[in-house]
Coordinates of C-alpha atoms and ligand atoms in Angstrom, one line a residue:
X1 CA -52.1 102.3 106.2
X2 CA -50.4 101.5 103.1
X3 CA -48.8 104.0 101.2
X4 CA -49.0 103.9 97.6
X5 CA -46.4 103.1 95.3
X6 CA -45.0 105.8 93.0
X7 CA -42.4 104.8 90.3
X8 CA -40.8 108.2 88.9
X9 CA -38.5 108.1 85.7
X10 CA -35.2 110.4 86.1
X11 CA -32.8 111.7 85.0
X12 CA -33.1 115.4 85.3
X13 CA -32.8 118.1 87.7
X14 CA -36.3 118.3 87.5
X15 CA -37.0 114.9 88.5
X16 CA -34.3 115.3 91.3
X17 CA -36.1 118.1 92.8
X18 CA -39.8 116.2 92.4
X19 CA -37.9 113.2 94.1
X20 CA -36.7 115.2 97.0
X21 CA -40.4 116.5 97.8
X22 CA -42.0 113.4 97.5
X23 CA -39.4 112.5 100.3
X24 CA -41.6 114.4 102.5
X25 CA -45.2 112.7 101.8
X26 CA -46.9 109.5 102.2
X27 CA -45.7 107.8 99.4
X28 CA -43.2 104.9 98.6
X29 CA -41.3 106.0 96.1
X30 CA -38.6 104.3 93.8
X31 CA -36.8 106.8 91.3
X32 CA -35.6 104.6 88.2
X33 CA -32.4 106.0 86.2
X34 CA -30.8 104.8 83.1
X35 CA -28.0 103.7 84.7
X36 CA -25.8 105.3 82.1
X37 CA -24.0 108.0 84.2
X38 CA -21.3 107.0 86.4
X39 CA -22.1 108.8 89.3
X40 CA -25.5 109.5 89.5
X41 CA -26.8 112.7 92.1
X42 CA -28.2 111.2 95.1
X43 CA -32.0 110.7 94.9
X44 CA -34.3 109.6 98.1
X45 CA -36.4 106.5 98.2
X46 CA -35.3 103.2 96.3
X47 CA -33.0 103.9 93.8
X48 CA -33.3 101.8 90.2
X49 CA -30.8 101.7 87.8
X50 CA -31.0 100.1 84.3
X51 CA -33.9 99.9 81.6
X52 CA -36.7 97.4 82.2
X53 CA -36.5 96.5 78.8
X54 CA -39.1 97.6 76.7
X55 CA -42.8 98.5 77.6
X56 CA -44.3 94.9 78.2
X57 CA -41.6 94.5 80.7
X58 CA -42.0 97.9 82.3
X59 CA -46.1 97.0 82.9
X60 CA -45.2 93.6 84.4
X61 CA -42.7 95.3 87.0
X62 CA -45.5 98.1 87.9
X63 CA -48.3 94.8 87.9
X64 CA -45.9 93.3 90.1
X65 CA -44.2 96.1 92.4
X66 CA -48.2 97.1 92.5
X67 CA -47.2 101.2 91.1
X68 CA -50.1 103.1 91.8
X69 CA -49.0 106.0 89.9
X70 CA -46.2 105.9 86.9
X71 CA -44.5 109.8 86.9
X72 CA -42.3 110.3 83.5
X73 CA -39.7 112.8 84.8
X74 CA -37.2 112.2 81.9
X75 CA -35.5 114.6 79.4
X76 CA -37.1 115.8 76.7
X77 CA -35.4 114.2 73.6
X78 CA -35.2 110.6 75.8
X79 CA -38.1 109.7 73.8
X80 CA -37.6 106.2 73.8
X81 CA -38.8 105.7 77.7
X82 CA -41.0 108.1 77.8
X83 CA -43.1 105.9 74.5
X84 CA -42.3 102.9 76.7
X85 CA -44.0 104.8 79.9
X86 CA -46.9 105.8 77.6
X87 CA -47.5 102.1 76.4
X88 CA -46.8 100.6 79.6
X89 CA -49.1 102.7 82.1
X90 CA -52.1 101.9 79.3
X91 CA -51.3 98.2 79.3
X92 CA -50.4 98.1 83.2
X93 CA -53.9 100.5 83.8
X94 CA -51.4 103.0 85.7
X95 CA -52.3 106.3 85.7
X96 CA -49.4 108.1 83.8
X97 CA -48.5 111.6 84.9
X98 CA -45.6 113.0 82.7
X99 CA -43.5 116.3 83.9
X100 CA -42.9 118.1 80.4
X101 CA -40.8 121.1 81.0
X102 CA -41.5 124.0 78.9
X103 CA -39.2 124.3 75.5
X104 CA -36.9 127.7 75.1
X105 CA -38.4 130.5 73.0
X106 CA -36.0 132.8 70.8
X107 CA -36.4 136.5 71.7
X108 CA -34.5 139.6 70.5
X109 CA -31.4 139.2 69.7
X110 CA -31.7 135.7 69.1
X111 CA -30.4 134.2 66.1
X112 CA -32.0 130.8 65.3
X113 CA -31.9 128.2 62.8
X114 CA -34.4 125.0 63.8
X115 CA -33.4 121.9 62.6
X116 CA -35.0 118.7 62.9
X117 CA -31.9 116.3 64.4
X118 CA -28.4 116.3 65.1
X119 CA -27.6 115.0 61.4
X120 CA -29.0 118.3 60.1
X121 CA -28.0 120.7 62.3
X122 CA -23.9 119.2 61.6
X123 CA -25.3 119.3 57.5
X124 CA -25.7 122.7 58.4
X125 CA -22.6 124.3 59.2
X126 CA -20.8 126.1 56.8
X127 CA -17.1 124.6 56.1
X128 CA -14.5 125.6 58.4
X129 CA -17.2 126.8 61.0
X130 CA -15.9 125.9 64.7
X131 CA -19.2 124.8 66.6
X132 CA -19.5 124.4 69.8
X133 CA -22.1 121.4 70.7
X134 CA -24.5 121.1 73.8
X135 CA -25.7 118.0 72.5
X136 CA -23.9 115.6 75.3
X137 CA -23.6 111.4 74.8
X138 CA -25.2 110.1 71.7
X139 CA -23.4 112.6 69.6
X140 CA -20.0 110.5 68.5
X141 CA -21.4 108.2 65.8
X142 CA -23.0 111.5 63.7
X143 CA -20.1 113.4 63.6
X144 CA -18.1 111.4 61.5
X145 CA -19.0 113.1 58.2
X146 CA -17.7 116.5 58.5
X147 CA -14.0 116.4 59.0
X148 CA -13.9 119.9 57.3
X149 CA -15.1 121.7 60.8
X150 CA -14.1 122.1 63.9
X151 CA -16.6 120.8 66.8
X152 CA -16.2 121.4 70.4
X153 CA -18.4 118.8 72.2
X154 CA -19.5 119.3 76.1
X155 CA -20.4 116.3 77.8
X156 CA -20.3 115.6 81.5
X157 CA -18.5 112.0 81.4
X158 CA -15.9 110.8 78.6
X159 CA -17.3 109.9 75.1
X160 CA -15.5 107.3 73.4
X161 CA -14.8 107.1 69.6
X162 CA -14.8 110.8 68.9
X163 CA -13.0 111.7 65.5
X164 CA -9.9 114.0 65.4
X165 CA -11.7 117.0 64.2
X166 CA -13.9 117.0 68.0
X167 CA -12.5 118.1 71.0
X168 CA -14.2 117.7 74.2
X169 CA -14.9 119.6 77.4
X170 CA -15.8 117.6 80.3
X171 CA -18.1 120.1 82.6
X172 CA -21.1 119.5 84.7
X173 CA -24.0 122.2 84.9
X174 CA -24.8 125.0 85.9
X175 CA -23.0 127.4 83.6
X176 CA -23.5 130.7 84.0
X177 CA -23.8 133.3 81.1
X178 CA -20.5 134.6 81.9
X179 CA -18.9 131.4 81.7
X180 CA -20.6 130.2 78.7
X181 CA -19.5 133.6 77.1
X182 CA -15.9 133.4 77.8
X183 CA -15.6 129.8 76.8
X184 CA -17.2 130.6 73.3
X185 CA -14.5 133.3 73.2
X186 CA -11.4 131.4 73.8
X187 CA -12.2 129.0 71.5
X188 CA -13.3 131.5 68.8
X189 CA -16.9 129.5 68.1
X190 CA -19.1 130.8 65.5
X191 CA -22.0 128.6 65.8
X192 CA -23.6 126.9 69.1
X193 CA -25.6 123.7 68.2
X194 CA -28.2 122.9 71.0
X195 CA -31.2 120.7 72.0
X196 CA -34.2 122.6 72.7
X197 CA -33.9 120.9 76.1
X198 CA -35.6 123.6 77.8
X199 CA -35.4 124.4 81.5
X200 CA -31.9 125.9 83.3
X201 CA -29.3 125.5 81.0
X202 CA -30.7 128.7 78.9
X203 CA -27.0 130.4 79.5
X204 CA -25.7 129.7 76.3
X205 CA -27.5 130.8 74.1
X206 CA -28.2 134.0 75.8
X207 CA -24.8 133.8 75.7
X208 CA -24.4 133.5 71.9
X209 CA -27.1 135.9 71.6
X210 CA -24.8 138.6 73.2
X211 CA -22.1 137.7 70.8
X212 CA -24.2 137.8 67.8
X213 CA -23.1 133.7 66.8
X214 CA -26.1 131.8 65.1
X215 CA -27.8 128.8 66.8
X216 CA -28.6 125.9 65.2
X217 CA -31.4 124.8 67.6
X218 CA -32.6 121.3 67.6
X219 CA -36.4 120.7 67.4
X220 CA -37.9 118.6 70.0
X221 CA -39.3 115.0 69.7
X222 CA -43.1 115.0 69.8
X223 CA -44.2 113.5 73.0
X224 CA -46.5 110.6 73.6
X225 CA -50.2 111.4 73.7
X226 CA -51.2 109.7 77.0
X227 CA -51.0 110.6 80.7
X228 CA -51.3 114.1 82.5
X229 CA -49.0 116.4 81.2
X230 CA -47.8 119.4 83.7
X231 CA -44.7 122.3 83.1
X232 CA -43.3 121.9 86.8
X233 CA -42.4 120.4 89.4
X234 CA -45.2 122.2 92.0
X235 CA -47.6 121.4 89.4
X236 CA -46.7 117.9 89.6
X237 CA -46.7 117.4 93.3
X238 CA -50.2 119.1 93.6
X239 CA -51.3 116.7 90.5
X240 CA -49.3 113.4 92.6
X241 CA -51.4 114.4 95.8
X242 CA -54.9 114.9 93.9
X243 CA -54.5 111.4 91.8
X244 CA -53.1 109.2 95.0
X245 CA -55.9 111.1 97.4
X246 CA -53.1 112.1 99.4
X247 CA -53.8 113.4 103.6
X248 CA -50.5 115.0 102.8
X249 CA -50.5 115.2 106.6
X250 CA -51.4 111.9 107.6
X251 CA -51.2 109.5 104.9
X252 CA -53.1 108.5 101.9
X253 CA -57.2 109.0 102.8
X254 CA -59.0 106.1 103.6
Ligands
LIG1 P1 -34.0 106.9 75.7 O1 -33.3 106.8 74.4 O2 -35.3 107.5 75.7 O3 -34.1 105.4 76.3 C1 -33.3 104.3 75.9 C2 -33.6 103.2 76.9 O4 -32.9 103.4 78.1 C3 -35.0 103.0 77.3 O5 -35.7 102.3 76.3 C4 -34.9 102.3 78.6 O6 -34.5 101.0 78.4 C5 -33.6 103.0 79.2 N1 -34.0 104.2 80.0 C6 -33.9 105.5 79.7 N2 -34.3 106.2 80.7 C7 -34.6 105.4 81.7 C8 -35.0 105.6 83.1 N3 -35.1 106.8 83.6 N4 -35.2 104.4 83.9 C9 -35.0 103.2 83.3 N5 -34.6 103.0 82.1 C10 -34.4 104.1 81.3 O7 -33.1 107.6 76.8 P2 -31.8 108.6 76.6 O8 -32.1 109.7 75.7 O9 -30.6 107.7 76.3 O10 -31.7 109.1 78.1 C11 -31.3 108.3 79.1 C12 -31.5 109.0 80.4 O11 -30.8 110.2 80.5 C13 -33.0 109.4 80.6 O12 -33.4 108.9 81.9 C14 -33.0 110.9 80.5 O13 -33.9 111.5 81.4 C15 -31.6 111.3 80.8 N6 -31.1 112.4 79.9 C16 -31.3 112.4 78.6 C17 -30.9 113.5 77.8 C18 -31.0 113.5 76.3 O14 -30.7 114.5 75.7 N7 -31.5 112.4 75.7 C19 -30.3 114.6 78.4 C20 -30.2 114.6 79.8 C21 -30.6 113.5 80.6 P3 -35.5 99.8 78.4 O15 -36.3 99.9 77.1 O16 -34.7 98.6 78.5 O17 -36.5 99.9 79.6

């Protein structure tokens, strides 16, 4: 029996984990990844790295690779393949299933400021603040305008082009709330600027929240309205098995 094909977007622990337990059904699965991070984290099935380019080109690879079921595992604010997933599962006919996790909430003690982009939330600092920024690649180009602060920028791999007023901390995740906490310490931060990625990396601002430092918490991009949407990664795998009619013992049923 044939089993069917499965093409999951990446690029997230989330996706990682989903990839890991499809391992163990009937499927034939190929994981596609940017191809922007250096070393990637080792995914099972066919690994895929580089964009399709565009959404008529993504359909034609899942017409021709025959994708039985399109899963959007990306990140949150990587709207720009998830619209392309959207477009290209309606013009491919794929059904698109798309792994949304749930955004962070403020609670007590929580000191929040949404802002709409990057631009804004940088706009937004007061002069001489020292922020510290969560915001990872993509950042270099808007932080230009305010030499009059002091940025400290986390990313896990090297960002060229960075002006003299950002320094940069090369660390890969997890962080725990301890961590986070010392490090906005020793550098003597007074404002965290973050994605409101969602998911594990909540440390930091629990982290600002126990030294009373204001957030400047970017709002997510609205996500496309097509496909399944579903919080987790057990969700999604009992969602994968209903939509392919998966024997999860035996193979896909007849
Ligand atoms: P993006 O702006 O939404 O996508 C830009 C282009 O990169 C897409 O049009 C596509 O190229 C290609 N691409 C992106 N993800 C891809 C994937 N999984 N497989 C194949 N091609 C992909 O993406 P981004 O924000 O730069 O994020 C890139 C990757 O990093 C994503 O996979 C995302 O899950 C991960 N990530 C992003 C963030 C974030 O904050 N944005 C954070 C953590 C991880 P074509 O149009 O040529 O197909």
């Amino acid at each position: 029996m044939t089993k069917p094909h499965l093409l999951l977007l990446g690029g997230t622990s989330e996706a990682r984990d989903l990839a890991h337990a499809l391992a163990q059904q009937p499927v034939r699965l190929t994981v596609s990844l940017a191809g922007k991070t250096q070393a990637p984290a080792a995914y099972p099935g066919t690994l895929r790295l580089g964009g399709f380019g565009g959404a008529e080109a993504l359909a034609g690879w899942m017409r021709q690779q025959a994708v039985a079921l399109l899963v959007d595992a990306t990140h949150p604010f990587a709207a720009g393949i998830s619209a392309n997933a959207a477009e290209a599962a309606i013009r491919a006919g794929t059904p698109l299933l798309r792994l949304e996790r749930p955004a962070w909430t403020a609670g007590p003690g929580d000191n929040w400021h949404l802002v709409p982009s990057l631009e804004a939330a940088i706009s937004a600092l007061p002069p001489n603040a020292r922020a510290f920024l969560t915001t990872g690649s993509g950042s270099a180009s808007v932080l230009e305008k305010r030499s009059d602060v002091t940025l400290l920028l986390r990313s896990i791999e090297p960002l060229d082009g960075l002006p003299p007023h950002v320094d940069q901390i090369l660390a890969r995740p997890p962080f725990s709330e301890a961590q986070e906490r010392d490090l906005l310490q020793a550098h003597a931060i007074t404002h965290l600027v973050s994605k409101n990625s969602g998911g594990a990396g909540r440390a930091k601002l629990d982290a600002a929240a126990a030294l009373d430092l204001p957030v400047l918490i970017i709002d997510r991009p609205a996500p496309p309205q097509a496909g399944q949407a579903v919080p987790d990664t057990a969700t999604a795998l009992a969602m994968i098995a209903n939509l392919l009619a998966l024997d999860t013992a035996s193979g896909p049923r007849p």
